[in-house]
Amino acid sequence: MEAVVVDAGSKLLKAGPAIPDQAPSMISPTQMKRMPEDGSANDSSLSEDITVDPVVRGFIRDWDAMEDLLHHVLYTGLGWEIGNEGQILFTDPLCTPKAVREQLVQLMFETFNISGFYASEQAVLSLYAVGRISGCTVDIGHGKIDIAPVIEGAVHHIASRRFEIGGIDLTNLLAQELGKSNLGINISMPDVEKIKEQYSCCAEDELAYEKTENSCQTEKHTLPDGQVITIGRERYTVGEALFQPSILGLEAHGIVEQLVRCISTVSSDNHRQLLENTVLCGGTTSMPGFEERFQKEAGLCSSAVRPALVKPPEYMPENLTMYSAWVGGAILAKVVFPQNQHVTKADYDETGPSVVHRKCF
């Protein structure tokens, strides 16, 4: 039985058997609805709006909900049988607290009775997915932005940066902007999220964005309830916020300048290797125009060595940026489990949860 790879994000959980040149077989929302204790769903007015987020800003926050979600994914979604559980590899977000890693390995061995466990950092795995062991990842997820230099398969933690903004904040920004231009129309957040995914894009540069203030093509969009809204400049504002965080009310540099500043804290011997092997990942980076804008800003940056993006190999699945960490995990699983480099049940029984720090790095 193939090992299972799980990448649990704030918005989507990606899971499936470790087959590296295929997309994960299961991609499901991480957010869950809480049902009444007696299991009845008759009083829908009470239950429909009670949502639970097991993962917040990249980290597991609600362990009971996470257990329920993993039970559904592994047994119902992927066909595990109770008493015949296999091996599992999890992707770790940047700066995962030790306590979270220990609690996860404890949950997997004591509740799910797995036969083997491994965890590896998302930045390293995203590089593996494009055939690199050194480089820098810019991961714009639903709840956070991680910039992580990786040298010879190890994250350079001192130089890494984590920002508590992500796709959810861009969705909130879009909701505010649409509210200003469509007065009196109440748009639900799930609808705003869909509008963001359908319409948002990046302007060619800062000047092109400024021009949208005076002239910008508008489109009509019909909401599920039949109301019609107008979408204009807002679509560009979402992408622009990544390059001009002041739009979000933040005193911070844009994404390319942040990358260059991260790398500048690493030994100068590694600057070229890191910047010229930059990998974009996370759903937000697949926004139309984002990659082109990133490259244009990179050409204008102050660094002597300019960031250059690594293109995924042709044989890799489409939309690799959406789940590059999962694909890298599938590649790694093909190595660590056959070569017995993982945490076994005997390792766990002998040492306890802290074994994860010794064997997964």
Tab-separated table of C-alpha atoms in Angstrom, residues 42-278:
chain	number	residue	atom	x	y	z
A	42	ASN	CA	-33.412	19.079	11.375
A	43	ASP	CA	-32.940	22.484	12.958
A	44	SER	CA	-30.841	23.705	10.066
A	45	SER	CA	-31.220	27.352	11.095
A	46	LEU	CA	-29.034	26.654	14.111
A	47	SER	CA	-26.442	24.352	12.562
A	48	GLU	CA	-25.790	25.759	9.104
A	49	ASP	CA	-23.723	28.763	10.208
A	50	ILE	CA	-21.626	27.057	12.898
A	51	THR	CA	-18.369	26.470	11.057
A	52	VAL	CA	-15.123	25.161	12.497
A	53	ASP	CA	-11.627	25.889	11.203
A	54	PRO	CA	-9.233	23.100	12.248
A	55	VAL	CA	-6.322	24.966	10.624
A	56	VAL	CA	-5.836	28.717	11.158
A	57	ARG	CA	-3.040	30.692	9.485
A	58	GLY	CA	-1.379	27.418	8.519
A	59	PHE	CA	-1.286	25.788	11.978
A	60	ILE	CA	-3.659	23.213	13.508
A	61	ARG	CA	-5.768	24.996	16.137
A	62	ASP	CA	-8.747	22.679	16.760
A	63	TRP	CA	-7.459	19.147	17.340
A	64	ASP	CA	-10.876	17.515	17.782
A	65	ALA	CA	-12.028	18.910	14.442
A	66	MET	CA	-8.725	17.895	12.824
A	67	GLU	CA	-9.191	14.338	14.071
A	68	ASP	CA	-12.689	14.219	12.547
A	69	LEU	CA	-11.421	15.662	9.261
A	70	LEU	CA	-8.519	13.197	9.008
A	71	HIS	CA	-10.824	10.293	9.867
A	72	HIS	CA	-13.077	11.259	6.968
A	73	VAL	CA	-10.153	11.792	4.585
A	74	LEU	CA	-8.255	8.590	5.405
A	75	TYR	CA	-11.051	6.060	5.886
A	76	THR	CA	-13.848	7.405	3.677
A	77	GLY	CA	-11.871	9.346	1.083
A	78	LEU	CA	-8.753	7.199	0.656
A	79	GLY	CA	-10.160	3.807	1.636
A	80	TRP	CA	-8.044	2.945	4.675
A	81	GLU	CA	-9.394	0.048	6.736
A	82	ILE	CA	-9.458	0.091	10.521
A	83	GLY	CA	-6.769	-2.296	11.732
A	84	ASN	CA	-4.822	-2.041	8.481
A	85	GLU	CA	-3.580	1.571	8.580
A	86	GLY	CA	-0.559	2.500	6.504
A	87	GLN	CA	2.232	5.070	6.558
A	88	ILE	CA	1.682	8.819	6.356
A	89	LEU	CA	3.727	11.914	5.537
A	90	PHE	CA	2.610	15.399	6.587
A	91	THR	CA	3.828	18.718	5.241
A	92	ASP	CA	4.952	21.171	7.939
A	93	PRO	CA	4.346	24.923	7.548
A	94	LEU	CA	7.263	27.251	8.208
A	95	CYS	CA	7.913	27.871	11.937
A	96	THR	CA	5.645	25.029	13.113
A	97	PRO	CA	5.860	24.973	16.941
A	98	LYS	CA	7.444	21.840	18.419
A	99	ALA	CA	4.313	21.187	20.473
A	100	VAL	CA	2.183	21.042	17.309
A	101	ARG	CA	4.529	18.503	15.676
A	102	GLU	CA	4.461	16.358	18.820
A	103	GLN	CA	0.681	16.489	19.122
A	104	LEU	CA	0.303	15.489	15.463
A	105	VAL	CA	2.588	12.464	15.727
A	106	GLN	CA	0.810	11.469	18.964
A	107	LEU	CA	-2.601	11.729	17.272
A	108	MET	CA	-1.468	9.602	14.335
A	109	PHE	CA	0.074	6.780	16.357
A	110	GLU	CA	-2.342	6.666	19.299
A	111	THR	CA	-5.663	7.410	17.571
A	112	PHE	CA	-5.089	6.266	13.986
A	113	ASN	CA	-2.640	3.411	14.751
A	114	ILE	CA	-0.480	4.202	11.724
A	115	SER	CA	2.550	2.040	10.966
A	116	GLY	CA	4.918	4.894	10.036
A	117	PHE	CA	5.142	8.688	10.179
A	118	TYR	CA	7.214	11.421	8.588
A	119	ALA	CA	6.936	15.216	8.360
A	120	SER	CA	8.907	17.678	6.285
A	121	GLU	CA	8.792	21.444	5.785
A	122	GLN	CA	6.656	22.770	2.971
A	123	ALA	CA	9.428	25.001	1.594
A	124	VAL	CA	11.769	22.042	1.093
A	125	LEU	CA	9.010	19.945	-0.477
A	126	SER	CA	7.973	22.704	-2.904
A	127	LEU	CA	11.562	22.821	-4.160
A	128	TYR	CA	11.667	19.025	-4.541
A	129	ALA	CA	8.561	19.337	-6.747
A	130	VAL	CA	10.532	21.382	-9.303
A	131	GLY	CA	13.695	19.284	-9.036
A	132	ARG	CA	15.721	21.532	-6.698
A	133	ILE	CA	17.274	21.093	-3.268
A	134	SER	CA	18.404	24.721	-2.919
A	135	GLY	CA	16.440	27.855	-3.665
A	136	CYS	CA	13.863	30.127	-2.099
A	137	THR	CA	10.121	29.603	-1.850
A	138	VAL	CA	7.523	32.365	-1.798
A	139	ASP	CA	4.398	30.647	-0.510
A	140	ILE	CA	1.228	32.765	-0.504
A	141	GLY	CA	-1.385	30.639	1.207
A	142	HIS	CA	-4.906	31.303	2.422
A	143	GLY	CA	-3.778	32.454	5.869
A	144	LYS	CA	-0.106	33.408	5.609
A	145	ILE	CA	2.861	34.278	3.417
A	146	ASP	CA	6.072	32.320	3.982
A	147	ILE	CA	9.409	33.258	2.425
A	148	ALA	CA	11.996	30.582	3.090
A	149	PRO	CA	15.572	30.182	1.803
A	150	VAL	CA	16.529	26.495	1.501
A	151	ILE	CA	20.161	25.364	1.239
A	152	GLU	CA	20.925	21.730	0.417
A	153	GLY	CA	17.488	20.567	1.551
A	154	ALA	CA	17.460	22.485	4.845
A	155	VAL	CA	15.450	25.631	5.608
A	156	HIS	CA	17.581	28.573	6.728
A	157	HIS	CA	15.267	29.518	9.600
A	158	ILE	CA	17.077	32.659	10.749
A	159	ALA	CA	16.577	34.261	7.318
A	160	SER	CA	13.011	32.997	6.810
A	161	ARG	CA	10.040	35.321	7.133
A	162	ARG	CA	6.418	34.593	7.936
A	163	PHE	CA	3.684	37.183	7.451
A	164	GLU	CA	0.245	36.794	8.993
A	165	ILE	CA	-1.544	37.848	5.812
A	166	GLY	CA	-2.790	35.699	2.970
A	167	GLY	CA	-5.667	34.944	0.655
A	168	ILE	CA	-8.265	35.440	3.412
A	169	ASP	CA	-7.086	39.029	3.919
A	170	LEU	CA	-7.287	39.668	0.166
A	171	THR	CA	-10.849	38.307	0.243
A	172	ASN	CA	-11.718	40.718	3.073
A	173	LEU	CA	-10.138	43.572	1.098
A	174	LEU	CA	-12.202	42.678	-1.974
A	175	ALA	CA	-15.367	42.580	0.161
A	176	GLN	CA	-14.626	46.124	1.399
A	177	GLU	CA	-13.899	47.434	-2.111
A	178	LEU	CA	-17.014	45.815	-3.621
A	179	GLY	CA	-19.062	47.267	-0.765
A	180	LYS	CA	-17.907	50.781	-1.691
A	181	SER	CA	-18.803	50.417	-5.386
A	182	ASN	CA	-22.012	48.407	-4.900
A	183	LEU	CA	-23.786	50.286	-2.117
A	184	GLY	CA	-26.707	48.576	-0.465
A	185	ILE	CA	-25.840	45.102	-1.756
A	186	ASN	CA	-24.862	42.551	0.856
A	187	ILE	CA	-22.397	40.013	-0.574
A	188	SER	CA	-21.638	36.920	1.517
A	189	MET	CA	-17.988	36.012	2.130
A	190	PRO	CA	-18.252	32.687	0.227
A	191	ASP	CA	-19.510	34.678	-2.777
A	192	VAL	CA	-16.673	37.199	-2.416
A	193	GLU	CA	-14.209	34.295	-2.354
A	194	LYS	CA	-15.648	32.969	-5.620
A	195	ILE	CA	-15.549	36.431	-7.200
A	196	LYS	CA	-11.900	36.775	-6.161
A	197	GLU	CA	-11.004	33.452	-7.766
A	198	GLN	CA	-12.911	34.299	-10.956
A	199	TYR	CA	-11.953	37.941	-11.549
A	200	SER	CA	-8.877	39.046	-9.553
A	201	CYS	CA	-5.639	39.723	-11.421
A	202	CYS	CA	-2.442	41.762	-11.253
A	203	ALA	CA	-1.735	44.969	-13.123
A	204	GLU	CA	1.409	45.019	-15.266
A	205	ASP	CA	3.097	47.490	-12.910
A	206	GLU	CA	2.324	50.231	-10.394
A	207	LEU	CA	1.704	52.813	-13.133
A	208	ALA	CA	-0.777	50.512	-14.894
A	209	TYR	CA	-2.612	50.053	-11.585
A	210	GLU	CA	-2.827	53.819	-11.055
A	211	LYS	CA	-4.333	54.208	-14.526
A	212	THR	CA	-7.207	51.882	-13.561
A	213	GLU	CA	-8.456	54.647	-11.252
A	214	ASN	CA	-9.486	56.752	-14.256
A	215	SER	CA	-10.311	54.094	-16.822
A	216	CYS	CA	-11.092	50.489	-16.062
A	217	GLN	CA	-13.332	48.059	-17.896
A	218	THR	CA	-16.219	46.900	-15.743
A	219	GLU	CA	-18.150	43.664	-15.773
A	220	LYS	CA	-21.536	42.705	-14.433
A	221	HIS	CA	-21.704	39.697	-12.122
A	222	THR	CA	-24.923	38.033	-11.006
A	223	LEU	CA	-24.933	36.769	-7.424
A	224	PRO	CA	-26.693	33.480	-6.511
A	225	ASP	CA	-29.629	35.464	-5.086
A	226	GLY	CA	-30.124	37.257	-8.422
A	227	GLN	CA	-28.633	40.622	-7.453
A	228	VAL	CA	-26.258	42.116	-10.032
A	229	ILE	CA	-23.018	43.818	-9.010
A	230	THR	CA	-20.389	45.734	-10.977
A	231	ILE	CA	-16.743	44.653	-10.806
A	232	GLY	CA	-14.111	47.106	-11.986
A	233	ARG	CA	-10.864	48.276	-10.459
A	234	GLU	CA	-11.398	46.017	-7.427
A	235	ARG	CA	-10.093	43.029	-9.369
A	236	TYR	CA	-6.669	44.714	-9.660
A	237	THR	CA	-6.607	45.978	-6.074
A	238	VAL	CA	-6.471	42.402	-4.765
A	239	GLY	CA	-3.232	41.582	-6.605
A	240	GLU	CA	-1.742	45.044	-6.084
A	241	ALA	CA	-1.938	44.632	-2.301
A	242	LEU	CA	0.815	41.985	-2.504
A	243	PHE	CA	3.160	44.512	-4.124
A	244	GLN	CA	1.852	47.547	-2.193
A	245	PRO	CA	0.855	46.295	1.294
A	246	SER	CA	-0.148	49.866	2.241
A	247	ILE	CA	-3.443	49.020	0.466
A	248	LEU	CA	-4.067	46.598	3.340
A	249	GLY	CA	-3.060	49.273	5.857
A	250	LEU	CA	0.335	47.660	6.463
A	251	GLU	CA	3.661	49.451	6.713
A	252	ALA	CA	5.623	46.766	4.905
A	253	HIS	CA	7.590	46.231	1.712
A	254	GLY	CA	6.123	44.452	-1.297
A	255	ILE	CA	6.583	40.739	-1.841
A	256	VAL	CA	9.663	40.974	-4.117
A	257	GLU	CA	11.494	43.406	-1.824
A	258	GLN	CA	10.691	41.125	1.138
A	259	LEU	CA	12.251	38.211	-0.737
A	260	VAL	CA	15.423	40.171	-1.497
A	261	ARG	CA	15.694	41.327	2.125
A	262	CYS	CA	15.356	37.742	3.372
A	263	ILE	CA	18.137	36.550	1.106
A	264	SER	CA	20.392	39.468	2.069
A	265	THR	CA	20.679	38.017	5.592
A	266	VAL	CA	22.145	34.767	4.232
A	267	SER	CA	25.849	34.396	3.423
A	268	SER	CA	26.629	36.217	0.154
A	269	ASP	CA	28.081	32.973	-1.227
A	270	ASN	CA	24.518	31.654	-1.473
A	271	HIS	CA	22.716	34.720	-2.859
A	272	ARG	CA	22.849	33.733	-6.511
A	273	GLN	CA	21.889	30.097	-5.876
A	274	LEU	CA	18.875	31.156	-3.802
A	275	LEU	CA	17.550	34.073	-5.850
A	276	GLU	CA	17.982	32.363	-9.222
A	277	ASN	CA	15.985	29.374	-7.962
A	278	THR	CA	12.899	31.158	-6.665
